[in-house]
Amino acid sequence: DLPPAARIRRFLLLHKELDADDAELTRTRKVRRRLISQRYQDLINALYSQNDHVDVETTITYQDGRTATIQTRLRIETLNDTGE
């Protein structure tokens, strides 16, 4: 068993996969933790708040160079003490 401080209590599913083309992963698929902590700071802060959701707005660039803005609400899930 993990000590209580090391247990996952809250989580959310990102609105996109981490991608090497966005510099979030190396070409060998390792997570660039410093960049992730900067880019997703608002999401990380929301996990430690009492909110049950966080609103996200991001710009994506398609392979042909077009861009689009995505706005979505991510639900923050909370686990109980038994891990369910």
Short mmCIF file of C-alpha atoms in Angstrom, two decimals:
data_model
loop_
_atom_site.label_atom_id
_atom_site.label_comp_id
_atom_site.label_asym_id
_atom_site.label_seq_id
_atom_site.Cartn_x
_atom_site.Cartn_y
_atom_site.Cartn_z
CA ASP A 1 0.00 0.00 0.00
CA LEU A 2 1.03 3.54 -0.69
CA PRO A 3 1.13 6.10 2.09
CA PRO A 4 -1.90 8.43 1.99
CA ALA A 5 0.14 11.38 0.72
CA ALA A 6 1.27 9.36 -2.33
CA ARG A 7 -2.19 8.15 -3.38
CA ILE A 8 -4.02 9.58 -6.37
CA ARG A 9 -7.05 11.49 -5.11
CA ARG A 10 -8.11 13.57 -8.12
CA PHE A 11 -7.52 13.30 -11.84
CA LEU A 12 -8.75 14.53 -15.19
CA LEU A 13 -8.44 13.33 -18.76
CA LEU A 14 -6.69 15.78 -21.06
CA HIS A 15 -8.47 17.15 -24.08
CA LYS A 16 -5.65 15.90 -26.33
CA GLU A 17 -2.86 13.37 -26.34
CA LEU A 18 0.63 14.56 -25.53
CA ASP A 19 2.47 14.95 -28.82
CA ALA A 20 6.09 15.20 -29.95
CA ASP A 21 5.00 17.66 -32.66
CA ASP A 22 3.84 20.00 -29.88
CA ALA A 23 7.19 19.52 -28.05
CA GLU A 24 5.39 17.80 -25.16
CA LEU A 25 7.23 14.53 -25.81
CA THR A 26 10.68 13.75 -27.07
CA ARG A 27 10.96 11.77 -30.30
CA THR A 28 11.53 8.69 -28.13
CA ARG A 29 8.16 9.41 -26.38
CA LYS A 30 9.56 10.64 -23.06
CA VAL A 31 7.48 13.31 -21.34
CA ARG A 32 9.07 16.76 -21.19
CA ARG A 33 8.03 17.40 -17.62
CA ARG A 34 9.15 21.02 -17.35
CA LEU A 35 7.21 22.04 -20.45
CA ILE A 36 4.15 20.06 -19.32
CA SER A 37 4.19 21.71 -15.89
CA GLN A 38 4.32 25.15 -17.55
CA ARG A 39 1.83 24.51 -20.34
CA TYR A 40 -0.75 22.78 -18.14
CA GLN A 41 -0.26 24.83 -14.96
CA ASP A 42 -3.93 25.89 -14.86
CA LEU A 43 -5.04 22.26 -15.02
CA ILE A 44 -2.59 21.26 -12.29
CA ASN A 45 -3.83 24.09 -10.07
CA ALA A 46 -7.44 23.03 -10.68
CA LEU A 47 -6.65 19.53 -9.41
CA TYR A 48 -5.66 21.03 -6.05
CA SER A 49 -8.71 23.30 -5.86
CA GLN A 50 -12.24 22.39 -4.80
CA ASN A 51 -13.56 22.78 -8.36
CA ASP A 52 -15.17 19.83 -10.12
CA HIS A 53 -14.24 21.08 -13.60
CA VAL A 54 -11.84 23.35 -15.46
CA ASP A 55 -12.49 25.23 -18.69
CA VAL A 56 -9.83 24.94 -21.39
CA GLU A 57 -9.23 26.97 -24.53
CA THR A 58 -6.43 25.92 -26.85
CA THR A 59 -5.31 26.51 -30.41
CA ILE A 60 -4.44 23.52 -32.56
CA THR A 61 -2.51 23.53 -35.82
CA TYR A 62 -3.38 20.97 -38.46
CA GLN A 63 -0.79 19.35 -40.73
CA ASP A 64 -1.86 21.57 -43.63
CA GLY A 65 -1.15 24.71 -41.56
CA ARG A 66 -4.75 25.62 -40.71
CA THR A 67 -5.48 26.50 -37.10
CA ALA A 68 -8.55 26.14 -34.94
CA THR A 69 -9.48 27.10 -31.40
CA ILE A 70 -11.04 24.49 -29.15
CA GLN A 71 -13.00 25.37 -26.02
CA THR A 72 -14.02 22.58 -23.69
CA ARG A 73 -14.77 21.82 -20.07
CA LEU A 74 -12.75 19.05 -18.43
CA ARG A 75 -14.35 17.22 -15.52
CA ILE A 76 -12.18 16.60 -12.48
CA GLU A 77 -12.81 13.19 -10.93
CA THR A 78 -12.35 12.59 -7.21
CA LEU A 79 -11.57 9.15 -5.78
CA ASN A 80 -12.79 8.13 -2.35
CA ASP A 81 -10.45 6.72 0.30
CA THR A 82 -10.86 3.15 -0.96
CA GLY A 83 -9.58 4.11 -4.44
CA GLU A 84 -12.91 3.73 -6.21
#
